[in-house]
PDB file of C-alpha atoms in Angstrom:
ATOM      1  CA  MET R 614       0.000   0.000   0.000  1.00 35.00           C
ATOM      2  CA  SER R 615       1.485   3.370  -0.959  1.00 36.00           C
ATOM      3  CA  ALA R 616       2.035   6.088   1.629  1.00 36.00           C
ATOM      4  CA  SER R 617      -0.721   8.196   0.027  1.00 35.00           C
ATOM      5  CA  LYS R 618      -3.345   5.494   0.589  1.00 34.00           C
ATOM      6  CA  LYS R 619      -4.672   4.806   4.069  1.00 35.00           C
ATOM      7  CA  ASP R 620      -5.979   1.478   5.287  1.00 37.00           C
ATOM      8  CA  LEU R 621      -9.343   2.632   6.605  1.00 36.00           C
ATOM      9  CA  SER R 622     -10.432  -0.779   7.827  1.00 37.00           C
ATOM     10  CA  ALA R 623      -8.483  -0.373  11.068  1.00 36.00           C
ATOM     11  CA  SER R 624      -9.479   3.260  11.721  1.00 39.00           C
ATOM     12  CA  PRO R 625     -11.031   3.715  15.164  1.00 42.00           C
ATOM     13  CA  GLN R 626     -14.611   4.941  15.231  1.00 44.00           C
ATOM     14  CA  PRO R 627     -15.995   7.272  17.898  1.00 49.00           C
ATOM     15  CA  PRO R 628     -17.549   5.324  20.772  1.00 52.00           C
ATOM     16  CA  VAL R 629     -21.315   4.887  20.858  1.00 49.00           C
ATOM     17  CA  SER R 630     -22.813   6.208  24.086  1.00 52.00           C
ATOM     18  CA  ASN R 631     -25.251   4.135  26.141  1.00 52.00           C
ATOM     19  CA  GLN R 632     -27.849   6.876  25.617  1.00 54.00           C
ATOM     20  CA  ASP R 633     -27.518   6.531  21.819  1.00 57.00           C
ATOM     21  CA  ARG R 634     -27.886   2.746  22.062  1.00 58.00           C
ATOM     22  CA  GLY R 635     -31.297   3.175  23.738  1.00 70.00           C
ATOM     23  CA  GLN R 636     -32.854   5.543  21.178  1.00 85.00           C
ATOM     24  CA  LEU R 637     -34.361   3.461  18.371  1.00 90.00           C
ATOM     25  CA  LEU R 638     -35.610   4.370  14.920  1.00 89.00           C
ATOM     26  CA  ASN R 639     -37.989   1.955  13.252  1.00 90.00           C
ATOM     27  CA  PHE R 640     -37.700   1.569   9.495  1.00 89.00           C
ATOM     28  CA  LYS R 641     -39.720  -0.537   7.094  1.00 89.00           C
ATOM     29  CA  TRP R 642     -36.949  -3.139   6.983  1.00 92.00           C
ATOM     30  CA  GLY R 643     -35.562  -3.038  10.508  1.00 93.00           C
ATOM     31  CA  THR R 644     -34.712  -1.071  13.605  1.00 94.00           C
ATOM     32  CA  LEU R 645     -31.471   0.742  14.394  1.00 94.00           C
ATOM     33  CA  SER R 646     -30.344   2.743  17.388  1.00 93.00           C
ATOM     34  CA  ILE R 647     -29.125   6.315  16.972  1.00 92.00           C
ATOM     35  CA  GLY R 648     -25.652   5.051  17.894  1.00 91.00           C
ATOM     36  CA  GLU R 649     -25.769   2.355  15.232  1.00 92.00           C
ATOM     37  CA  ILE R 650     -26.841   4.887  12.604  1.00 92.00           C
ATOM     38  CA  ARG R 651     -24.022   7.230  13.644  1.00 91.00           C
ATOM     39  CA  GLY R 652     -21.545   4.338  13.518  1.00 92.00           C
ATOM     40  CA  ILE R 653     -22.740   3.247  10.069  1.00 92.00           C
ATOM     41  CA  LEU R 654     -22.483   6.771   8.626  1.00 92.00           C
ATOM     42  CA  ASP R 655     -19.052   7.384  10.127  1.00 89.00           C
ATOM     43  CA  ALA R 656     -17.742   3.997   8.941  1.00 91.00           C
ATOM     44  CA  LEU R 657     -18.349   4.903   5.284  1.00 89.00           C
ATOM     45  CA  PRO R 658     -15.026   5.549   3.511  1.00 88.00           C
ATOM     46  CA  LEU R 659     -16.333   8.733   1.905  1.00 88.00           C
ATOM     47  CA  ASP R 660     -17.670  12.197   2.639  1.00 89.00           C
ATOM     48  CA  LEU R 661     -21.412  12.264   3.236  1.00 92.00           C
ATOM     49  CA  ASN R 662     -22.954  15.717   3.503  1.00 93.00           C
ATOM     50  CA  PHE R 663     -26.631  16.668   3.755  1.00 97.00           C
ATOM     51  CA  ILE R 664     -27.678  19.970   2.204  1.00 96.00           C
ATOM     52  CA  ASP R 665     -31.215  21.008   3.161  1.00 97.00           C
ATOM     53  CA  LYS R 666     -33.939  22.391   0.856  1.00 97.00           C
ATOM     54  CA  ASP R 667     -32.594  25.911   1.455  1.00 97.00           C
ATOM     55  CA  ASP R 668     -29.085  24.862   0.310  1.00 96.00           C
ATOM     56  CA  LEU R 669     -27.629  25.016   3.830  1.00 96.00           C
ATOM     57  CA  VAL R 670     -25.188  22.371   5.085  1.00 93.00           C
ATOM     58  CA  GLN R 671     -26.952  20.527   7.907  1.00 95.00           C
ATOM     59  CA  TYR R 672     -24.822  17.400   8.384  1.00 93.00           C
ATOM     60  CA  TYR R 673     -21.519  15.779   7.533  1.00 90.00           C
ATOM     61  CA  ASN R 674     -20.169  12.415   8.646  1.00 87.00           C
ATOM     62  CA  GLU R 675     -16.943  11.981  10.598  1.00 86.00           C
ATOM     63  CA  SER R 676     -15.338   9.312   8.439  1.00 79.00           C
ATOM     64  CA  SER R 677     -11.584   8.984   8.643  1.00 75.00           C
ATOM     65  CA  GLY R 678     -11.736   8.583   4.854  1.00 70.00           C
ATOM     66  CA  ARG R 679     -13.027  12.122   4.245  1.00 71.00           C
ATOM     67  CA  VAL R 680     -11.875  13.808   1.066  1.00 74.00           C
ATOM     68  CA  HIS R 681     -12.549  17.333   2.361  1.00 71.00           C
ATOM     69  CA  GLN R 682     -11.961  18.091   6.021  1.00 71.00           C
ATOM     70  CA  ARG R 683     -14.851  19.875   7.702  1.00 71.00           C
ATOM     71  CA  ASP R 684     -15.372  21.669  10.967  1.00 73.00           C
ATOM     72  CA  GLN R 685     -18.587  22.675  12.656  1.00 80.00           C
ATOM     73  CA  THR R 686     -18.507  26.195  11.183  1.00 79.00           C
ATOM     74  CA  VAL R 687     -19.953  24.791   7.930  1.00 84.00           C
ATOM     75  CA  LEU R 688     -23.105  23.593   9.710  1.00 89.00           C
ATOM     76  CA  GLY R 689     -25.932  25.966   8.841  1.00 89.00           C
ATOM     77  CA  ALA R 690     -23.782  27.731   6.237  1.00 89.00           C
ATOM     78  CA  PRO R 691     -24.713  28.048   2.561  1.00 93.00           C
ATOM     79  CA  VAL R 692     -23.275  25.102   0.652  1.00 93.00           C
ATOM     80  CA  LEU R 693     -21.717  27.467  -1.874  1.00 88.00           C
ATOM     81  CA  SER R 694     -19.464  28.830   0.877  1.00 86.00           C
ATOM     82  CA  CYS R 695     -17.765  25.403   0.937  1.00 84.00           C
ATOM     83  CA  HIS R 696     -16.930  25.532  -2.780  1.00 81.00           C
ATOM     84  CA  SER R 697     -14.443  27.417  -4.903  1.00 82.00           C
ATOM     85  CA  GLU R 698     -15.664  30.227  -7.105  1.00 88.00           C
ATOM     86  CA  ALA R 699     -14.938  28.038 -10.134  1.00 86.00           C
ATOM     87  CA  SER R 700     -17.278  25.244  -8.984  1.00 87.00           C
ATOM     88  CA  ARG R 701     -20.168  27.321  -7.598  1.00 92.00           C
ATOM     89  CA  SER R 702     -22.123  27.562 -10.861  1.00 92.00           C
ATOM     90  CA  LYS R 703     -21.920  23.778 -11.312  1.00 93.00           C
ATOM     91  CA  VAL R 704     -23.111  23.153  -7.733  1.00 94.00           C
ATOM     92  CA  THR R 705     -25.967  25.660  -8.196  1.00 95.00           C
ATOM     93  CA  ALA R 706     -27.062  23.960 -11.435  1.00 96.00           C
ATOM     94  CA  THR R 707     -26.815  20.523  -9.818  1.00 96.00           C
ATOM     95  CA  LEU R 708     -29.001  21.486  -6.856  1.00 97.00           C
ATOM     96  CA  LYS R 709     -31.509  23.191  -9.173  1.00 97.00           C
ATOM     97  CA  ALA R 710     -31.807  20.008 -11.285  1.00 97.00           C
ATOM     98  CA  LEU R 711     -32.301  17.870  -8.180  1.00 98.00           C
ATOM     99  CA  ARG R 712     -34.820  20.262  -6.621  1.00 97.00           C
ATOM    100  CA  SER R 713     -36.923  20.464  -9.811  1.00 97.00           C
ATOM    101  CA  GLY R 714     -36.943  16.691 -10.281  1.00 97.00           C
ATOM    102  CA  GLU R 715     -35.158  16.977 -13.627  1.00 97.00           C
ATOM    103  CA  ARG R 716     -32.487  14.697 -12.131  1.00 97.00           C
ATOM    104  CA  VAL R 717     -32.419  12.311  -9.157  1.00 97.00           C
ATOM    105  CA  MET R 718     -28.633  12.012  -9.158  1.00 98.00           C
ATOM    106  CA  VAL R 719     -25.793  14.024 -10.659  1.00 97.00           C
ATOM    107  CA  THR R 720     -22.317  12.500 -10.875  1.00 96.00           C
ATOM    108  CA  SER R 721     -19.029  14.151 -11.739  1.00 92.00           C
ATOM    109  CA  ARG R 722     -15.360  13.234 -11.666  1.00 91.00           C
ATOM    110  CA  GLY R 723     -12.408  15.438 -10.983  1.00 86.00           C
ATOM    111  CA  GLU R 724      -9.420  15.858  -8.726  1.00 85.00           C
ATOM    112  CA  ALA R 725      -9.271  16.603  -5.033  1.00 84.00           C
ATOM    113  CA  HIS R 726      -5.922  17.161  -3.354  1.00 85.00           C
ATOM    114  CA  GLY R 727      -4.128  15.768  -6.413  1.00 85.00           C
ATOM    115  CA  ARG R 728      -6.096  12.505  -6.446  1.00 86.00           C
ATOM    116  CA  PRO R 729      -8.969  11.382  -8.683  1.00 91.00           C
ATOM    117  CA  ALA R 730     -12.322  11.777  -6.961  1.00 90.00           C
ATOM    118  CA  LEU R 731     -15.997  11.128  -7.624  1.00 93.00           C
ATOM    119  CA  TRP R 732     -18.852  13.394  -6.528  1.00 93.00           C
ATOM    120  CA  ARG R 733     -22.450  12.185  -6.429  1.00 97.00           C
ATOM    121  CA  TYR R 734     -25.350  14.441  -5.508  1.00 97.00           C
ATOM    122  CA  LEU R 735     -28.664  12.677  -4.818  1.00 98.00           C
ATOM    123  CA  ALA R 736     -32.062  14.271  -4.264  1.00 98.00           C
ATOM    124  CA  VAL R 737     -33.710  13.476  -0.921  1.00 98.00           C
ATOM    125  CA  ARG R 738     -37.506  13.483  -0.935  1.00 97.00           C
ATOM    126  CA  ASP R 739     -40.156  12.569   1.601  1.00 96.00           C
ATOM    127  CA  ALA R 740     -42.879   9.963   0.999  1.00 94.00           C
ATOM    128  CA  SER R 741     -45.058  12.521  -0.808  1.00 96.00           C
ATOM    129  CA  GLY R 742     -42.213  13.528  -3.143  1.00 96.00           C
ATOM    130  CA  GLU R 743     -41.434  16.881  -1.512  1.00 97.00           C
ATOM    131  CA  TYR R 744     -37.797  17.894  -1.899  1.00 98.00           C
ATOM    132  CA  LEU R 745     -36.028  17.823   1.465  1.00 98.00           C
ATOM    133  CA  GLY R 746     -32.526  18.517   0.202  1.00 98.00           C
ATOM    134  CA  ALA R 747     -29.596  16.624  -1.247  1.00 98.00           C
ATOM    135  CA  ILE R 748     -26.878  14.260  -0.154  1.00 97.00           C
ATOM    136  CA  CYS R 749     -23.418  14.873  -1.547  1.00 94.00           C
ATOM    137  CA  LEU R 750     -21.125  11.837  -1.530  1.00 94.00           C
ATOM    138  CA  THR R 751     -17.454  12.381  -2.319  1.00 89.00           C
ATOM    139  CA  GLU R 752     -14.803   9.698  -2.492  1.00 89.00           C
ATOM    140  CA  PHE R 753     -11.336   9.084  -3.815  1.00 85.00           C
ATOM    141  CA  ILE R 754     -11.443   6.598  -6.683  1.00 88.00           C
ATOM    142  CA  ASP R 755      -7.792   5.563  -6.872  1.00 82.00           C
ATOM    143  CA  GLN R 756      -7.948   3.023  -4.065  1.00 70.00           C
TER     144      GLN R 756
END
């Protein structure tokens, strides 16, 4: 394994509190605790960000495999503030296409920190089809 590639399988995950273990969410196909959901999201070897219907960053996972490092100052901030001037028009067009229903997913490839990366934006809708926001998944694709 080259020095630029990390073995994420051995990366420690934040501990799950006893309080989180007791709070359950029931889904159609099973039940998970809040702690299990947090552990699942943070175990993903990619960036997972939720952008709400008003284009504000509301969540990001804490994966050790993150492409872009985040801190809590991005929470509640406009998603465009997390992007370079050069990419803002593309992000705006992507979110517009997802919001309108023209697209359910938009995928693009590029480079991040000198490595090939893949970005996927997916529309998030409730059971009635109302747009809730978008998930942005970003991962290195040279592993």
